mmCIF file of C-alpha atoms in Angstrom:
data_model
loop_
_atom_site.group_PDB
_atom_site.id
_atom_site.type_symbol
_atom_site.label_atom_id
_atom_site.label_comp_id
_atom_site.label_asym_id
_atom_site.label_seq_id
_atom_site.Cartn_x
_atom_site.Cartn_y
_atom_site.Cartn_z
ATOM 1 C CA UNK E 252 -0.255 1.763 9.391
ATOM 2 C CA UNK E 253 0.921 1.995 5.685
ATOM 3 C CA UNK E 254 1.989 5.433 6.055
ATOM 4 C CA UNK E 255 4.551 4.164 8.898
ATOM 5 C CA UNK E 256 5.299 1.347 6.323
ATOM 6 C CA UNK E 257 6.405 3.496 2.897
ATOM 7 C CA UNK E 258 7.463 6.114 5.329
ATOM 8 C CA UNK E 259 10.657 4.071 6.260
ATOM 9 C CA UNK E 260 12.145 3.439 2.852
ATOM 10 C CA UNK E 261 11.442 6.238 0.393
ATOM 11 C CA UNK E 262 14.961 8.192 0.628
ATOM 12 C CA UNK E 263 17.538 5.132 1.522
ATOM 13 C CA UNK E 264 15.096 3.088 -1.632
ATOM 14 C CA UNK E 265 15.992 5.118 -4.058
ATOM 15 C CA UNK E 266 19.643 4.977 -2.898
ATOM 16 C CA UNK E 267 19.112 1.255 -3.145
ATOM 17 C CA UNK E 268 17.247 1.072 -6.101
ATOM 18 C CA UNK E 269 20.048 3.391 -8.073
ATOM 19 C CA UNK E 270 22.912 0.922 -6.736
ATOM 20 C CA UNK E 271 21.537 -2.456 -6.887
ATOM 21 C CA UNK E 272 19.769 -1.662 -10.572
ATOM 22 C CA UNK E 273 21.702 0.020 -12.237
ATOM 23 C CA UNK E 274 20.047 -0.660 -15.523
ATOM 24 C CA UNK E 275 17.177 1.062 -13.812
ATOM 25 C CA UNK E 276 15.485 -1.795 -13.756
ATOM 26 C CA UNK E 277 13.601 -2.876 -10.204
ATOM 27 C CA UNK E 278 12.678 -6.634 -10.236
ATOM 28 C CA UNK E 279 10.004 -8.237 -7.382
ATOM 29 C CA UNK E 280 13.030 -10.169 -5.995
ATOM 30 C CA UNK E 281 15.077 -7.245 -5.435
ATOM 31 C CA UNK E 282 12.120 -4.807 -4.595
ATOM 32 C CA UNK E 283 11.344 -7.707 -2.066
ATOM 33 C CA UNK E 284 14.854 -7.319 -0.636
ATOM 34 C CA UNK E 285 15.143 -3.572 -0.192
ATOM 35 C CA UNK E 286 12.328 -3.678 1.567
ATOM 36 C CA UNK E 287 13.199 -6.044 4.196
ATOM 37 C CA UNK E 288 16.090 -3.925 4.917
ATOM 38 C CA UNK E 289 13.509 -1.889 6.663
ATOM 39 C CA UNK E 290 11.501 -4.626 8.209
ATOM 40 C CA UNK E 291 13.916 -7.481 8.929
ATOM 41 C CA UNK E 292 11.518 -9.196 11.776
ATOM 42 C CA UNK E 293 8.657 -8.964 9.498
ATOM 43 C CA UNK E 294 7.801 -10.955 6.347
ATOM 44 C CA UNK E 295 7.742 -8.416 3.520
ATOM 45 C CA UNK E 296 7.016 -10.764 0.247
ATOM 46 C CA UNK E 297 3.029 -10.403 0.599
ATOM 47 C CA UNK E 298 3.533 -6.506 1.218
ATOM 48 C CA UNK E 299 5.703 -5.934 -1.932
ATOM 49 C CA UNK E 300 3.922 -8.015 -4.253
ATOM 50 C CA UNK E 301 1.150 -5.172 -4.044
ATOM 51 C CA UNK E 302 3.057 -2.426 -3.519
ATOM 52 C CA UNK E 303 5.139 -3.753 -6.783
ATOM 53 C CA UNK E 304 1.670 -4.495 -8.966
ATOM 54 C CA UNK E 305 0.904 -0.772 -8.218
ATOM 55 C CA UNK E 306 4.095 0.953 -8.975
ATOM 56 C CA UNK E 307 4.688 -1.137 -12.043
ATOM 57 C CA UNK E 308 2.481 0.879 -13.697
ATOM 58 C CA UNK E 309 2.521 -0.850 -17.354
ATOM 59 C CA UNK E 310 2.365 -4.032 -16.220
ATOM 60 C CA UNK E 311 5.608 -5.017 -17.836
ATOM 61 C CA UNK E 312 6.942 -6.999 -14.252
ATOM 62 C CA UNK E 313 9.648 -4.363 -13.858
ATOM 63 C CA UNK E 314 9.701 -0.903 -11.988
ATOM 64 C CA UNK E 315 11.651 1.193 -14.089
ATOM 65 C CA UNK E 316 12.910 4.743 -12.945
ATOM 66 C CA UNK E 317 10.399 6.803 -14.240
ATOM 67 C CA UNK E 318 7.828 4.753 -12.111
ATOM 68 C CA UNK E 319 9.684 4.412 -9.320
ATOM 69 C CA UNK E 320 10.156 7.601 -8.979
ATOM 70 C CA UNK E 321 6.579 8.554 -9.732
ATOM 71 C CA UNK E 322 5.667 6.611 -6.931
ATOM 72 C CA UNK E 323 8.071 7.759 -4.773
ATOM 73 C CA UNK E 324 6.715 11.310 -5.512
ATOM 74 C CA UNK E 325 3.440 10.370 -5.014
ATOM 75 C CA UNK E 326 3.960 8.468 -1.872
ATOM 76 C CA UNK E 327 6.111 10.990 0.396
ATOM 77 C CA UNK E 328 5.309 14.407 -1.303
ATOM 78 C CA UNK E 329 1.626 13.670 -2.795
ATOM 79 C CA UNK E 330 -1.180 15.552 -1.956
ATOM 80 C CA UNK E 331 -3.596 13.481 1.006
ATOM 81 C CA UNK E 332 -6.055 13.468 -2.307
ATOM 82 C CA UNK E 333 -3.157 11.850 -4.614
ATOM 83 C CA UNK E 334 -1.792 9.218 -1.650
ATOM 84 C CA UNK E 335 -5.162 8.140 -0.994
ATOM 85 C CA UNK E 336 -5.645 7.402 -4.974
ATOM 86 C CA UNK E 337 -2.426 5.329 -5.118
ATOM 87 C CA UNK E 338 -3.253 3.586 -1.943
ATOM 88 C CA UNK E 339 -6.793 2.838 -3.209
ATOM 89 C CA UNK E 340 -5.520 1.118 -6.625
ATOM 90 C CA UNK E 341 -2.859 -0.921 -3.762
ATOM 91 C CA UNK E 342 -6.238 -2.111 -2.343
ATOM 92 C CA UNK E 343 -7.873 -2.643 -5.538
ATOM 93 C CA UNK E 344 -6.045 -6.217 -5.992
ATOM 94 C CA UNK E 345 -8.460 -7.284 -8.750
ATOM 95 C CA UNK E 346 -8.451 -3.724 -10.672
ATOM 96 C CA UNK E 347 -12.349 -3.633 -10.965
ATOM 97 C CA UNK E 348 -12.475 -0.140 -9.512
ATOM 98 C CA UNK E 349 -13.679 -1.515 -6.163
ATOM 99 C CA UNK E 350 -12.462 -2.768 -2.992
ATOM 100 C CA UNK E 351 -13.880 -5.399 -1.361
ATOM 101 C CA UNK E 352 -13.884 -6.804 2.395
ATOM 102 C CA UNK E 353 -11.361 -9.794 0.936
ATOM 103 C CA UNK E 354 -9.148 -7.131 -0.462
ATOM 104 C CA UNK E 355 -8.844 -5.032 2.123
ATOM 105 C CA UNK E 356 -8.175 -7.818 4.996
ATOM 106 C CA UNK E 357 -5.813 -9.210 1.973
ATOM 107 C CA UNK E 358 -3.930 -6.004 2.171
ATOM 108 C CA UNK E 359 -4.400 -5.479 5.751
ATOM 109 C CA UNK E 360 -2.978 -9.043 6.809
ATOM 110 C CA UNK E 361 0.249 -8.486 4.528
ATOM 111 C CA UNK E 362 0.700 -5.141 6.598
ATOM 112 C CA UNK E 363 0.458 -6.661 9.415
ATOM 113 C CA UNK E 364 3.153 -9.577 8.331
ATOM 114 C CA UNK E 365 5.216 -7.390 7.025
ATOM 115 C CA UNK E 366 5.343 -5.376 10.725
ATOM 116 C CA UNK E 367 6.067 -8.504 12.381
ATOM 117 C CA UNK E 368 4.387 -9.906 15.498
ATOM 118 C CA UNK E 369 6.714 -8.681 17.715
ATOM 119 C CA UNK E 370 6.353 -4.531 16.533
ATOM 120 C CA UNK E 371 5.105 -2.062 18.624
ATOM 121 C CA UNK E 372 3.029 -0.582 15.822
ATOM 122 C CA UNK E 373 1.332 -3.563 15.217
ATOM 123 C CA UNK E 374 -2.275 -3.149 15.822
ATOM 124 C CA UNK E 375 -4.164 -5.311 18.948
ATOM 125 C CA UNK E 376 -7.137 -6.339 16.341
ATOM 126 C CA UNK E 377 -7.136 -9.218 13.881
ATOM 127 C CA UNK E 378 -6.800 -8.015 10.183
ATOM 128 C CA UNK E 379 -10.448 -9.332 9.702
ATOM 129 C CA UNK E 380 -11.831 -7.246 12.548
ATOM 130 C CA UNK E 381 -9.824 -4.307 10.896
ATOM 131 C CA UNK E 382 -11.514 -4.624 7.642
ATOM 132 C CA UNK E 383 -14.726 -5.040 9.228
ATOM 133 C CA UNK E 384 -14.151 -1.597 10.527
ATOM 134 C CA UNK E 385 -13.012 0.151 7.916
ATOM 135 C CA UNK E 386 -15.955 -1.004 5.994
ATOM 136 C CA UNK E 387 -17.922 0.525 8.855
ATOM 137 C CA UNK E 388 -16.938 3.713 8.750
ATOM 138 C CA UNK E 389 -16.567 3.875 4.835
ATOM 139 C CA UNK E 390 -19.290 1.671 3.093
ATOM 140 C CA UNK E 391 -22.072 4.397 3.131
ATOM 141 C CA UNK E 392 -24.427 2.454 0.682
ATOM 142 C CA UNK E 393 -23.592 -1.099 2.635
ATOM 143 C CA UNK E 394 -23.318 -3.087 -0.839
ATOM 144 C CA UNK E 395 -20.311 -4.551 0.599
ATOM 145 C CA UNK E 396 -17.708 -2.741 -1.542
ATOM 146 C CA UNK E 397 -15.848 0.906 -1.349
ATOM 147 C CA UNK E 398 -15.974 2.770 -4.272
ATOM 148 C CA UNK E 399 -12.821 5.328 -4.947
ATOM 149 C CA UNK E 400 -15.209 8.073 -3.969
ATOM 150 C CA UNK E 401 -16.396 6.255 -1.030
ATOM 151 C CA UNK E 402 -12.572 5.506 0.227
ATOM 152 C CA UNK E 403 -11.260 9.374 -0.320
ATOM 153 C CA UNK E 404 -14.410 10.386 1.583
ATOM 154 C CA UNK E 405 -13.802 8.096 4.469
ATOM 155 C CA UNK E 406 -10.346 8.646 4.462
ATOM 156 C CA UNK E 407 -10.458 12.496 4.201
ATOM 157 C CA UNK E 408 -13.292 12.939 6.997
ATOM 158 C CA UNK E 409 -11.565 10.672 9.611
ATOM 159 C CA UNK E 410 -7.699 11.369 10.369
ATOM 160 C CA UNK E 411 -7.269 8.367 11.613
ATOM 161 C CA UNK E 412 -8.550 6.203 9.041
ATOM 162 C CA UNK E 413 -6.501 8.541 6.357
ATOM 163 C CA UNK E 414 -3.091 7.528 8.164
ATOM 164 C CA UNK E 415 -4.057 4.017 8.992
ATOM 165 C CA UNK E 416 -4.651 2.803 4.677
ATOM 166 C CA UNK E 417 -2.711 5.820 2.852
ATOM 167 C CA UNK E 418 0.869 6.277 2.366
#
C-alpha cells in the first residue's frame, strides 16, 4: 500500500522538486502539490503532512536537498531493513519510539484518502480493521503498541505485511 504510494513519485519528484524550488527549498504546500500530481482523485494533504514530518529531518518546516534526497535514497534504493526504519518513524506520529493502534489507523486512513475511493488498489477493509490486523500479526507481547523491533520483525517475516506499511 505505501510502497505503491512513494513508488509513483520518486524520479518525476525530484524533477519537480529541482524546478518548482529552486532555492532547494521544499515547503508542505508545494510538497502537498507534487504529490497530487500523482494522485489527483485522491486527497493527498493528510498523506504528506507525515511523509513531510519524516523527511524534514531537523524539524526546521522545510525539506531541503540534502533530505530530500536522503529520503529519496532511502525510499526507492534502501535496503527492506532501512525502508522499514523510515516507514516506522512515518508511523511513529508522536516520536515516542512506539506505534500505537491510533497511529497506525491515523496513517492507514490518510493512505487510504490519499488513493481515493474510487482506486483499484484501495483495500476492501476499513482502516480500523487494517490496524487491528497489523497489530495482530505484529504485537507479540499484546501491550497494545509495536516497538521498532517488533515492526521490522513483522514486516520482515510476512511479505505481505512488508509491502503493505514500507516504502
Amino acid at each position: 500500500m505505501l510502497a505503491c504510494v512513494l513508488d509513483a513519485y520518486p524520479h518525476g519528484a525530484l524533477l519537480a522538486c529541482s524546478q518548482d524550488c529552486p532555492n532547494g527549498k521544499l515547503t508542505p504546500a508545494k510538497f502537498v502539490d507534487m504529490y497530487k500530481m500523482f494522485f489527483p482523485s485522491g486527497n493527498a494533504e493528510e498523506f504528506c503532512d507525515h511523509v513531510f514530518r519524516t523527511f524534514d529531518m531537523d524539524k526546521n518546516g522545510y525539506i531541503d536537498f540534502k533530505e530530500f534526497l536522503l529520503a529519496i535514497d532511502v525510499t526507492s534504493s534502501g535496503t527492506p531493513e532501512e525502508k522499514l526504519k523510515w516507514a516506522f518513524r512515518m508511523y511513529d506520529v508522536d516520536g515516542n519510539g512506539v506505534i500505537d493502534i491510533h497511529e497506525m489507523t491515523k496513517i492507514v486512513q490518510a493512505i487510504y484518502d490519499m488513493l481515493g475511493a474510487c482506486s483499484s488498489n484501495r483495500p476492501a477493509d476499513s482502516a480500523e480493521e487494517r490496524a487491528k490486523n497489523i497489530f495482530a500479526k505484529m504485537d507479540e507481547n499484546n501491550d497494545q503498541q509495536l516497538t521498532q523491533e517488533e515492526f521490522l520483525k513483522g514486516c520482515l517475516q510476512d511479505e505481505e505485511l512488508s509491502k503493505m506499511l514500507a516504502p
